[in-house]
Coordinates of C-alpha atoms and ligand atoms in Angstrom, one line a residue:
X89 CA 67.1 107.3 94.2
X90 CA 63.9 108.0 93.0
X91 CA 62.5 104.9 90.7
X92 CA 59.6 105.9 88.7
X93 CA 57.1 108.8 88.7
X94 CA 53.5 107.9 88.2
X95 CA 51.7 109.9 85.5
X96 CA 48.2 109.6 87.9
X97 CA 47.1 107.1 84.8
X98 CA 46.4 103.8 86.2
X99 CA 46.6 101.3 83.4
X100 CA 49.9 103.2 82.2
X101 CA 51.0 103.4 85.7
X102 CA 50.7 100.0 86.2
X103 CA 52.2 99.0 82.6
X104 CA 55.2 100.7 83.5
X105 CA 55.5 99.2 86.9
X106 CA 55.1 102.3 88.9
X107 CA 55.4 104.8 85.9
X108 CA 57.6 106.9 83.8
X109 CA 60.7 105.3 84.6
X110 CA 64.3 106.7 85.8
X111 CA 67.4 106.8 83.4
X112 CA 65.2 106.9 80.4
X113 CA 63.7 109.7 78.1
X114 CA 59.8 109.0 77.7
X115 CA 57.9 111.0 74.8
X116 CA 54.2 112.1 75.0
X117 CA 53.0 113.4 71.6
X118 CA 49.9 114.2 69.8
X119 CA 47.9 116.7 68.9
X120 CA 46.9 120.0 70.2
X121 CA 45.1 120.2 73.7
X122 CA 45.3 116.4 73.9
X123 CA 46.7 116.7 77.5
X124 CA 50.7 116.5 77.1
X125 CA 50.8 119.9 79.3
X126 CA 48.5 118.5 82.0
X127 CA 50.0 115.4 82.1
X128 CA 53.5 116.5 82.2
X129 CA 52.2 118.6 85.5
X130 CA 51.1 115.7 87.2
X131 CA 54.4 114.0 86.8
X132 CA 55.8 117.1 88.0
X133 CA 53.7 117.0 91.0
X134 CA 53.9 113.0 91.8
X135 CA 58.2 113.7 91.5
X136 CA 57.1 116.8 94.4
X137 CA 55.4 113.8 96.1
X138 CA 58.1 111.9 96.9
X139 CA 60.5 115.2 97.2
X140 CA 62.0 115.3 94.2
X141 CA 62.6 118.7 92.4
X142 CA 61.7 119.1 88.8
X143 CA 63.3 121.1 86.2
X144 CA 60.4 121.9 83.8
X145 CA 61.5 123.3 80.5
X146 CA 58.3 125.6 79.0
X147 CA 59.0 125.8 75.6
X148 CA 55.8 127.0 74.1
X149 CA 55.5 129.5 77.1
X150 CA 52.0 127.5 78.2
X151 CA 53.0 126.7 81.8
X152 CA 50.3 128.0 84.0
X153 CA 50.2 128.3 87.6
X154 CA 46.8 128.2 88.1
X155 CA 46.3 125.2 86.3
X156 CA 49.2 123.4 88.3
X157 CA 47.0 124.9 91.3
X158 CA 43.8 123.1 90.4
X159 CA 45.6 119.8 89.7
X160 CA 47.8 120.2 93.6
X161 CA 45.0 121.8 95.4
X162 CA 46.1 121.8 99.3
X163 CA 49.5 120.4 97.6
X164 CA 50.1 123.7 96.1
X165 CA 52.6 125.8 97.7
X166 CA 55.0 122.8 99.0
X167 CA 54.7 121.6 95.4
X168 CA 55.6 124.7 93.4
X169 CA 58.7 125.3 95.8
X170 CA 60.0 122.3 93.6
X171 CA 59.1 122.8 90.6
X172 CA 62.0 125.2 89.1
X173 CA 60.5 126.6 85.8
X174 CA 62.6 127.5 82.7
X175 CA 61.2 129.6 79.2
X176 CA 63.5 129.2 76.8
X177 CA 62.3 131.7 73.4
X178 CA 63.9 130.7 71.0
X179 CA 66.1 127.3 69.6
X180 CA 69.5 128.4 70.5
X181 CA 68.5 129.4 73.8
X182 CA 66.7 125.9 73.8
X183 CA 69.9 124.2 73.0
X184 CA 71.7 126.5 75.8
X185 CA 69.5 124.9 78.6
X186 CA 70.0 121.8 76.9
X187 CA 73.6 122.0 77.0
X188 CA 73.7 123.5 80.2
X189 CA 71.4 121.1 82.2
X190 CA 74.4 119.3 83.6
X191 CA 75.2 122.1 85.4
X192 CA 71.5 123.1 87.1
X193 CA 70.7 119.0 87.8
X194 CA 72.0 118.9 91.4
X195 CA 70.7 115.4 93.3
X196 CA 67.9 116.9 94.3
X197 CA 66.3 116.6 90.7
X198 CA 64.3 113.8 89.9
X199 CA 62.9 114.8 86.7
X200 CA 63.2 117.0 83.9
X201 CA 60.2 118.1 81.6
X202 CA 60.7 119.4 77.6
X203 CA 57.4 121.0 76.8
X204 CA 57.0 121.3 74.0
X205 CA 60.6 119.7 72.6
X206 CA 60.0 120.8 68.9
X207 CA 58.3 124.0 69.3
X208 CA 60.8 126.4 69.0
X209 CA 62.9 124.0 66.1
X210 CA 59.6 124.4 64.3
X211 CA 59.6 128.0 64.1
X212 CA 62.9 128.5 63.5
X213 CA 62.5 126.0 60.2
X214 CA 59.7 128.0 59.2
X215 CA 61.6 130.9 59.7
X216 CA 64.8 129.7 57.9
X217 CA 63.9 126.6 55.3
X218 CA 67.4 126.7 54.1
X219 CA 68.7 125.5 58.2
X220 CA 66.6 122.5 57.6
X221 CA 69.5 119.9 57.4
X222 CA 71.5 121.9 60.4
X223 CA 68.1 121.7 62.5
X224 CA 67.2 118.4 62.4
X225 CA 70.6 117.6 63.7
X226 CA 70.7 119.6 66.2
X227 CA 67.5 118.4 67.1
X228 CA 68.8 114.7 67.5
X229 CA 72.2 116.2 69.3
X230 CA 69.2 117.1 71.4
X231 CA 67.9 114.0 72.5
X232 CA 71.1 112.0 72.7
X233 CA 72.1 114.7 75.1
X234 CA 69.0 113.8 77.4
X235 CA 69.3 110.3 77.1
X236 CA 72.7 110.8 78.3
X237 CA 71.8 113.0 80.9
X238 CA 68.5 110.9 82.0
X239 CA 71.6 107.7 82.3
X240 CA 74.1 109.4 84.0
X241 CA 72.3 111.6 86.5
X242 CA 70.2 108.8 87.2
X243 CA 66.5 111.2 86.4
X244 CA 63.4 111.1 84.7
X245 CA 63.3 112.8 81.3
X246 CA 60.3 113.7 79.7
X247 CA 59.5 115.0 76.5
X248 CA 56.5 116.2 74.8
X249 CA 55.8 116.6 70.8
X250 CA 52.8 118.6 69.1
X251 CA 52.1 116.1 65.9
X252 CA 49.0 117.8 63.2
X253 CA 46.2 116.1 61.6
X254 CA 46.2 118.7 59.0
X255 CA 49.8 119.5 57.0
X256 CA 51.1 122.0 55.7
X257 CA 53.3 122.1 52.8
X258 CA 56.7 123.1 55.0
X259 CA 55.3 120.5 58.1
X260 CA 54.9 117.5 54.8
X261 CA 59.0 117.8 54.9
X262 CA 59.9 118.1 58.5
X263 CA 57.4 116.3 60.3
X264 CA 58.4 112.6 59.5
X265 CA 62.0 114.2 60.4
X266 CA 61.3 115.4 63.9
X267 CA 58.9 112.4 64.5
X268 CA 61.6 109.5 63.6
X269 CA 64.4 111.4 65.7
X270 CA 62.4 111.6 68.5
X271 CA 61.0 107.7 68.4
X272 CA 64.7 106.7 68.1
X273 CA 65.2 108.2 71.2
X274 CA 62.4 108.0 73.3
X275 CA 62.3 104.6 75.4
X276 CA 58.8 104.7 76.6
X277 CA 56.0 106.6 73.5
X278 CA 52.7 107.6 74.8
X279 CA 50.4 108.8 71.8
X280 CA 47.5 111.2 73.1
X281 CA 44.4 110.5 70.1
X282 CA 41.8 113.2 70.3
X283 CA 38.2 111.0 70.5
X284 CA 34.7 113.0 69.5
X285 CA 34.2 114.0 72.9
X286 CA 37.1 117.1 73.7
X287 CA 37.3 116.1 77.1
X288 CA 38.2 112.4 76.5
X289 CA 41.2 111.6 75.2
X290 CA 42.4 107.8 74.0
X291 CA 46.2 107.3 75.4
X292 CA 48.6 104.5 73.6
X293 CA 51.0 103.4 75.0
X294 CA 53.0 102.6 71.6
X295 CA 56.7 101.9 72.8
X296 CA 57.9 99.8 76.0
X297 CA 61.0 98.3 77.1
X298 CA 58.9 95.9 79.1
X299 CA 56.0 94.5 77.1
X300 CA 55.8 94.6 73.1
X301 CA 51.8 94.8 72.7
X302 CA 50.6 98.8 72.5
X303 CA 48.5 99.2 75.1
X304 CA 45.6 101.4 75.3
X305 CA 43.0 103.7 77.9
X306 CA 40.7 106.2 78.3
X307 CA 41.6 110.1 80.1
X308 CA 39.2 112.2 81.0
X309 CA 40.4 115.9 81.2
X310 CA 38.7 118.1 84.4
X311 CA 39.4 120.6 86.6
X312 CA 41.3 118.2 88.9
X313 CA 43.6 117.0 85.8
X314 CA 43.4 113.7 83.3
X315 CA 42.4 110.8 85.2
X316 CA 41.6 107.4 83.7
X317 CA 38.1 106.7 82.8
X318 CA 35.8 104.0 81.6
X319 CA 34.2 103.9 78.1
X320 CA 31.5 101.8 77.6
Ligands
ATP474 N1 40.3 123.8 84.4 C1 40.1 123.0 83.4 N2 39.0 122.2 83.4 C2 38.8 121.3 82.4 N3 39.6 121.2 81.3 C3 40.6 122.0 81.3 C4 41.0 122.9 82.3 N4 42.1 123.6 81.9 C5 42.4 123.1 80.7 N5 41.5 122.2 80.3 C6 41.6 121.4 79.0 O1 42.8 120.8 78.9 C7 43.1 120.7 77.5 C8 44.5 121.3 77.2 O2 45.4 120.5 77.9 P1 46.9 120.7 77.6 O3 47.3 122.1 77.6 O4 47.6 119.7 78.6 O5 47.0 120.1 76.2 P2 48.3 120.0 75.3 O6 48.3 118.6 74.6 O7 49.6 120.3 76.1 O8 48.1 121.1 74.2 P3 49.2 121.8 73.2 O9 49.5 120.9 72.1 O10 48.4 123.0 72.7 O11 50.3 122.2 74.1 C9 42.1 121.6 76.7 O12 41.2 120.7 76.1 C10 41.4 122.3 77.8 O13 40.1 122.5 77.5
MG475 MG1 51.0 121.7 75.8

């Protein structure tokens, strides 16, 4: 059974003992272009690593090859082969994968990626206001579902959550909502804070079933990925 997967972050690597670990659902939120996508690749690719196959759920339809090429390099083609990618468009076909994960997780999975979790329940409350109270239900259904999952198939689950700086009126009333469902539920938090420089981003690790002090580091995102870096 695979144990952890590292993220390719040191100091949360080493936190975490070895990394995001198994039978628990980890959340990476913050804002846009932070690094949740790039990081949730190089899970992705460290599961590959130690032949694992990932399910990776591409909710905002932002999956890109070629940037899961420039993090794998030589890795590439052996990698892909095990990364099994899914594009849900809208929330009910969101909560179809998610009811039907049971049934694609063979033992061959080691981890399963949600990217972007509240996407598609975003749009669909913008869409239809008056769902609110039905949404943000289903929504939790959601997450109790893949902390189930992450328990009894003995995997990695990984979330990711876009959070705004700015608000909108409609995001005012379902952002606290989505973000308190999702913290309830998540056993490891990793907050991704933009920093003045676009490529360096500060990562917190806020929630931790292993040490109680938030923890924090500097990523740097290249070409190659986001990689740990000093700040003097
Ligand atoms: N080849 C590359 N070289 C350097 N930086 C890159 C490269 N490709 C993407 N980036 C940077 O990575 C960042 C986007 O990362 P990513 O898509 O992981 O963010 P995100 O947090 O998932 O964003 P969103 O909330 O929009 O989904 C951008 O700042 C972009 O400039
Ligand atoms: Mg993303």
């Amino acid at each position: 059974m695979l144990h952890n997967i590292r993220t390719g972050c040191k100091t949360i690597d080493e936190i975490l003992e070895g990394g995001i670990p198994n039978r628990k659902v980890s959340l990476i939120y913050g804002e846009a272009e932070t690094g949740k996508t790039t990081l949730a690749m190089q899970c992705a690719l460290n599961c590959a690593r130690q032949k694992y196959k990932t399910l990776f759920v591409d909710c905002d339809g932002t999956f890109s090859a070629q940037r899961l090429s420039q993090i794998a390099l030589k890795e590439f083609k052996d990698i892909s082969e095990l990364i099994i990618l899914m594009k849900p468009n809208d929330f009910s076909e969101q909560t179809i994968v998610i009811d039907r994960l049971t049934d694609y997780i063979t033992k061959s999975f080691g981890l399963v990626v949600i990217d972007t979790l509240t996407s598609l329940y975003r749009a669909e409350i913008a869409e239809y206001p008056e769902k609110t109270f039905n949404l943000n239900r289903e929504l939790n259904r959601q997450m109790a579902c893949l902390a189930q999952i992450a328990k009894t198939h003995k995997i990695v689950v990984l979330t990711t959550s876009q959070v705004r700086s700015v608000f909108n009126e409609a995001l005012v009333s379902i952002e606290p909502v989505a973000t308190r469902v999702l913290r309830f539920w998540a056993d490891i938090i990793i907050a991704m804070k933009p920093t003045e420089n676009p490529q360096i981003i500060r990562a917190i690790l806020e929630k931790n079933p292993k040490k109680v002090l938030p923890a924090t580091c500097h990523l740097k995102i290249e070409e190659t990925g986001i990689h740990e870096c000093l700040i003097h």
